[in-house]
Structure formats: structure tokens, C-alpha cells
Amino acid sequence: MDRPADENILFSRISLQGDMRNKRGLLHTIKEYYSHTEYQPTREQVEQNRYVFFGLLRCRPWMAIPAGILIQFCYGSVYAWSIFNGPINKLMTSDPNKGGAEVTFYIALGVLGITAAICGPWIETSHPRKSGIIGLVVFYSGHLTSALALYTNMISLLYFGYGFVAGIGLGIGYVSTIDAVSKWWPSARGTAAGCAVMGFGGGSLAFSAINKWLIDSTNLPMAFFALGSLNFVLMLIGIQFINPPPPGHNPDGIPMIDETEQQQNLVAPEEDQRIEKLGRNPRILGTLAADQPTLHVSLGEALRSRDYWLLYVAFLANIVFCLVIISNLPRIIDGLFGKGRKDPREPPLPAYVAVSIEGGFNMMGRVMIGLLSDFLGRKTTFLMLLATQSIVLIFIPISIHTDSFWGFLALIWTATVCYGGGFGMIPAFLADMFGSNNTSSCHGIILTAWSIASIGGGLVFSEILNHFLSHGGKPYDPVMYTVNFMWMLALAIVGFVCCLFVRASIRDRMFPALPNQILRIRIFGRVLRVMCMRNAPLSDDPQQSTRRKKFLDVEYLTKAEEQAAWEEYLALRAVQYRLMKEPNDH
């Protein structure tokens, strides 16, 4: 029976309103999911977290580091994927240079970043052992699926198994482990995160040899089954020692006064005269420090910050070169220095050994740069990494044209130290900028740069090579590699400029601007200010007044000048804080 026209209109309106509510509900759910990013255990859970390894051992902060290294060591086996490329391609197509096995690596890292971005808030609000176990089980499932794919000669199933399934496990396990370790050491986050991520580089070093031994000792399906089983057992042991720190272990918010500044201003009265000469009031500073002013940054505010996205671009520029090289180094060595060159010969160092050594430098960079950033500061250290990579990319084409094998490898390994260092310090960098409660979420989203670098960078690299080869180029032609290194150099320079403009600390983000200020930037620890000085009279006499031309005034502040301006600002904030607090007290 047909409805009347008015009734049809009414039902249409109800349906439309229902659709709008569903859309608002979905958006609200997503917003809520990315808003609450703090693990809040019950009293019973806090008591349980005092013990590890099935409740048999008392939890100690140092236990998290070796456990994190062991887990990341197993996940780092993905970096030794290039050892499988030739044998898998030969199995699939009888040609070790064709078959697309290297695409699996790009898919895995691409899925890693996307998974980390999606699961970041859930990881932050969950127990790290829970998310860690889920990650390792999924990672193992990916290995089993890959073994089945190789047994049935299905490259698409290999992409799904290792690329998609193992990539999901890799994304969950990577973020949950590193962030859990770094939270135990709030005063040395760079060192703690660097030590945990060091295991990832160590996995590349060890599994290059392990993978080759498995390939030589058995068939490919059995190699993946054995590799996955070994990783599963080791990670299952390591995850039993991962617990979150107790409540209150990390600072509540981001302190606006550094601990060293508090100590200098509160326990060093002999400094009072020097402070007063700079126009600072130690009494106000003491009161302010006692109030412990902190800034709370929500995840939404962090992700809307221009500083986050500038750091995102800088991180992308830091990792793209070595991500491409890691998966293609055997091919490059063979084409330029080995059997693929115009006059075939054995390279001075086997490709798999070069990959293993590269893993060692990757591992060394992660812990060494993380430690360095605790002393030099995150931003200064990151600028050094990008500057070094830019110099390396300038000299690599020269080493190729001069046929300098060892010079080429030395440059590659230097860039690899910088690459590992970026991964080692980025969790601490984010925690310093946006608070420890946002670390997993911010870290997860910034790892999508890993996806872009691995998929985008890998595809661009391969497309340029294939373009030259399809137009008569040879595998030993250095031009195709030089073109790739040039676009990577341009990206590294862009990343360096973006990093310059990152306001890495609360002081940089809240430092008061002067009238006519058009730029403020911190360069290697000191503030550079540029002001546009408008036309002003040369004389107070209007009859004799002439106009100056517009010009720029540049100031490179000393530490004392910057400190004086900052403490004046904090004193004003302390007054505002007290005025807001007094009505509530009464």
C-alpha cells in the first residue's frame, strides 16, 4: 500500500536525520578515540605490575631495556629481507632479478606505519604486555602464511602474509615495546629508547647471516617457518618482563621550568648577585619553581601543531635514503662493483656481509645518537643528522664515478648511523615536545612517514631504474643511481630547513614575541630573532624629520639574554596562576 506524499516526506526527513546522527556518531567516536591517551590502571593492576615473569620476579626499571632489546631484535629481522629477494624471485620466475619479491618489504613497512597510526591511542591506554603479545602473535602468523605462499608459489599470498599480516604485528609490537621502555626513564628518554631500538638494528645485523644459513640449509618455506618460530619463542620470553611504570613515575604534563634551572635558582644563593644584574628576581623564581607550572598538551593539540608536521617532514627526510638502500644494497653492489658491471668481477666484500655490517652501523646509531641527544638536545642532534646525510648524498655519486668501493660503503654506513639515530631519538623527541601520555599516539602517527618512505621512496627508486633500463641503460650505468641520489639530497635539504623551524621545547613555543618580529628560530641552542623595523624619524623635531628606510634587525641572543626574557615571562605567568588560584582557595 502506497504512503501519502506527506508521510513519505516525513519518513525521508527521519531517515536523513538518522544518517546525520550516524555520521556525527562516527566522527565523535574517532575524536574520542584520539582524545583519551592515558593508561589508567586500577589499584589491583598497579599491585600486579610490581611483578614480572608470571609474578615470580620483582619489577625493576633496568629489566625493561634488555627485554626491549630482545623483542626489537626479533622484529628487526624484517631489515634483512633483501637476503630473500634473489632466492624468492628465482623460485617464482627462475630469474633472481625479476619477480617482485622486494615489494614485500615495502608493503610490510607501509602497513607498519598505518597500523601504528591507527593503534597508537589503543596502545597508549593498554597494558604494554597485552598489546605486545597481540603484536608477536600476528607477526608469527605472517611468517606461517609466508611459508604457505612459498610452498604454493603464490606471490600475492606472500604479499598478504609477510607484507600485510606480519606488517600489522610489526606496527603494534614496535610502538608498544619502545614506548614502554622509554617511559621507565623520563630523565634519559633518548638513551632508553635508543637502547630498545638498538635491538631492531641488531636484528638486521644478525638475521642477514641467519637468513642466508637457513636458505642454504633448507628450502624457503621451511626457512620462514623456522624464522617465525624462533622469533615467537624469543619475543614471548622478552614480553614477560615488560610492565608500565607506576603512576606518577613520569612528569604530569610538560614542565615549564627545567630541573637544572630549578636547582640553580633554588640551591645556589651565591648566584643571586649575578641573577640580579641580569634583571631577574630570585624570590619570584623560587616561588614559581615551587608551584611547578606545567603545560598539558592534548593529542589533538599535538597533531594540529605545525611543529609536529615540520618534525614529520624532517623525520621522513631522515629515513628515506637508507630505507631504499637497505632493500637494494645487494643489487647496487652487484651492478656497480660486482658481476653485473661491464667487466664482471667479484666485489671486494660479499653483498650479504655488507648488509650485515650496515645493520651493525644501524644498531650503533640508534643507541649512540639517542645518548647524544640527551646531552646536546633533540633538535641540535637531529639537525646534525640531516646535515651529515646531505653531505653523504653529495659525495656518493663521486665515489661511484671514481669506482671507489670502500669509499661508497663508508658513505653508506655513515648515512646508516644517521638513519638509525633518527629512529632512536624520535620517541624521546615527541615525549619532550608533547608529553609522555601522548608518546605512543604521536609516535604511531609519525611512523606513517616510514610507510611513505618505504613505499613511495622504493617505488620512485625502482621506477627511475626501470626507466633507464627500458631505454637501453645497463645495470652498471651510474646515471640511474645518481638521479636517485639527487632527489634524495633535495629531500634531505628540505628536511633540514623544516627541522630548523621546529619549536622543540615549551620555551620555544611560548617565548614572547617582540613588536614587528617576523621570525624567531633556535639554531644550535641559541635564539635568532629577525624584526622588521618600520620607518621612524631621525629627529624629534618634526620640521627636520626625515625617514629611515625599512630594514631588518637581526639578534642572536646569548644564553643570559634569553634566560632573562624567559624568566620575566614565567614570573608574569606565576602572577596569573596565583590570581586564578586565589578565588578557588576562598
Tab-separated table of N, CA and C in Angstrom, residues 74 133 136-141 143 226-239:
chain	number	residue	atom	x	y	z
A	74	CYS	N	64.139	-9.282	17.381
A	74	CYS	CA	63.345	-10.196	16.547
A	74	CYS	C	62.577	-9.443	15.471
A	133	ILE	N	51.883	-8.917	23.186
A	133	ILE	CA	51.568	-10.312	22.864
A	133	ILE	C	50.730	-10.380	21.586
A	136	LEU	N	53.154	-9.887	18.629
A	136	LEU	CA	54.046	-11.004	18.287
A	136	LEU	C	53.265	-12.181	17.700
A	137	VAL	N	52.022	-12.396	18.159
A	137	VAL	CA	51.206	-13.480	17.592
A	137	VAL	C	50.877	-13.187	16.130
A	138	VAL	N	50.500	-11.945	15.840
A	138	VAL	CA	50.187	-11.570	14.456
A	138	VAL	C	51.441	-11.643	13.586
A	139	PHE	N	52.574	-11.220	14.126
A	139	PHE	CA	53.838	-11.285	13.390
A	139	PHE	C	54.181	-12.738	13.043
A	140	TYR	N	53.984	-13.641	13.983
A	140	TYR	CA	54.241	-15.065	13.738
A	140	TYR	C	53.275	-15.621	12.683
A	141	SER	N	52.020	-15.189	12.747
A	141	SER	CA	51.036	-15.637	11.758
A	141	SER	C	51.453	-15.224	10.353
A	143	HIS	N	54.514	-14.979	9.254
A	143	HIS	CA	55.571	-15.890	8.817
A	143	HIS	C	54.990	-17.228	8.353
A	226	ALA	N	60.852	-21.727	10.321
A	226	ALA	CA	61.866	-21.732	11.383
A	226	ALA	C	62.132	-20.317	11.892
A	227	LEU	N	62.210	-19.353	10.961
A	227	LEU	CA	62.463	-17.961	11.353
A	227	LEU	C	61.332	-17.434	12.237
A	228	GLY	N	60.076	-17.674	11.828
A	228	GLY	CA	58.942	-17.211	12.615
A	228	GLY	C	58.876	-17.868	13.983
A	229	SER	N	59.166	-19.162	14.053
A	229	SER	CA	59.115	-19.881	15.326
A	229	SER	C	60.191	-19.390	16.288
A	230	LEU	N	61.398	-19.161	15.761
A	230	LEU	CA	62.476	-18.636	16.600
A	230	LEU	C	62.102	-17.270	17.172
A	231	ASN	N	61.591	-16.383	16.318
A	231	ASN	CA	61.185	-15.055	16.782
A	231	ASN	C	60.077	-15.136	17.822
A	232	PHE	N	59.120	-16.021	17.594
A	232	PHE	CA	57.980	-16.146	18.506
A	232	PHE	C	58.435	-16.536	19.904
A	233	VAL	N	59.308	-17.529	20.003
A	233	VAL	CA	59.771	-18.010	21.316
A	233	VAL	C	60.556	-16.919	22.041
A	234	LEU	N	61.482	-16.270	21.335
A	234	LEU	CA	62.301	-15.231	21.967
A	234	LEU	C	61.453	-14.047	22.433
A	235	MET	N	60.510	-13.613	21.591
A	235	MET	CA	59.672	-12.464	21.958
A	235	MET	C	58.721	-12.797	23.096
A	236	LEU	N	58.239	-14.038	23.129
A	236	LEU	CA	57.332	-14.440	24.202
A	236	LEU	C	58.049	-14.407	25.548
A	237	ILE	N	59.327	-14.727	25.555
A	237	ILE	CA	60.119	-14.636	26.794
A	237	ILE	C	60.334	-13.171	27.168
A	238	GLY	N	60.740	-12.349	26.192
A	238	GLY	CA	61.034	-10.946	26.465
A	238	GLY	C	59.835	-10.165	26.949
A	239	ILE	N	58.648	-10.446	26.405
A	239	ILE	CA	57.464	-9.654	26.744
A	239	ILE	C	57.041	-9.866	28.194
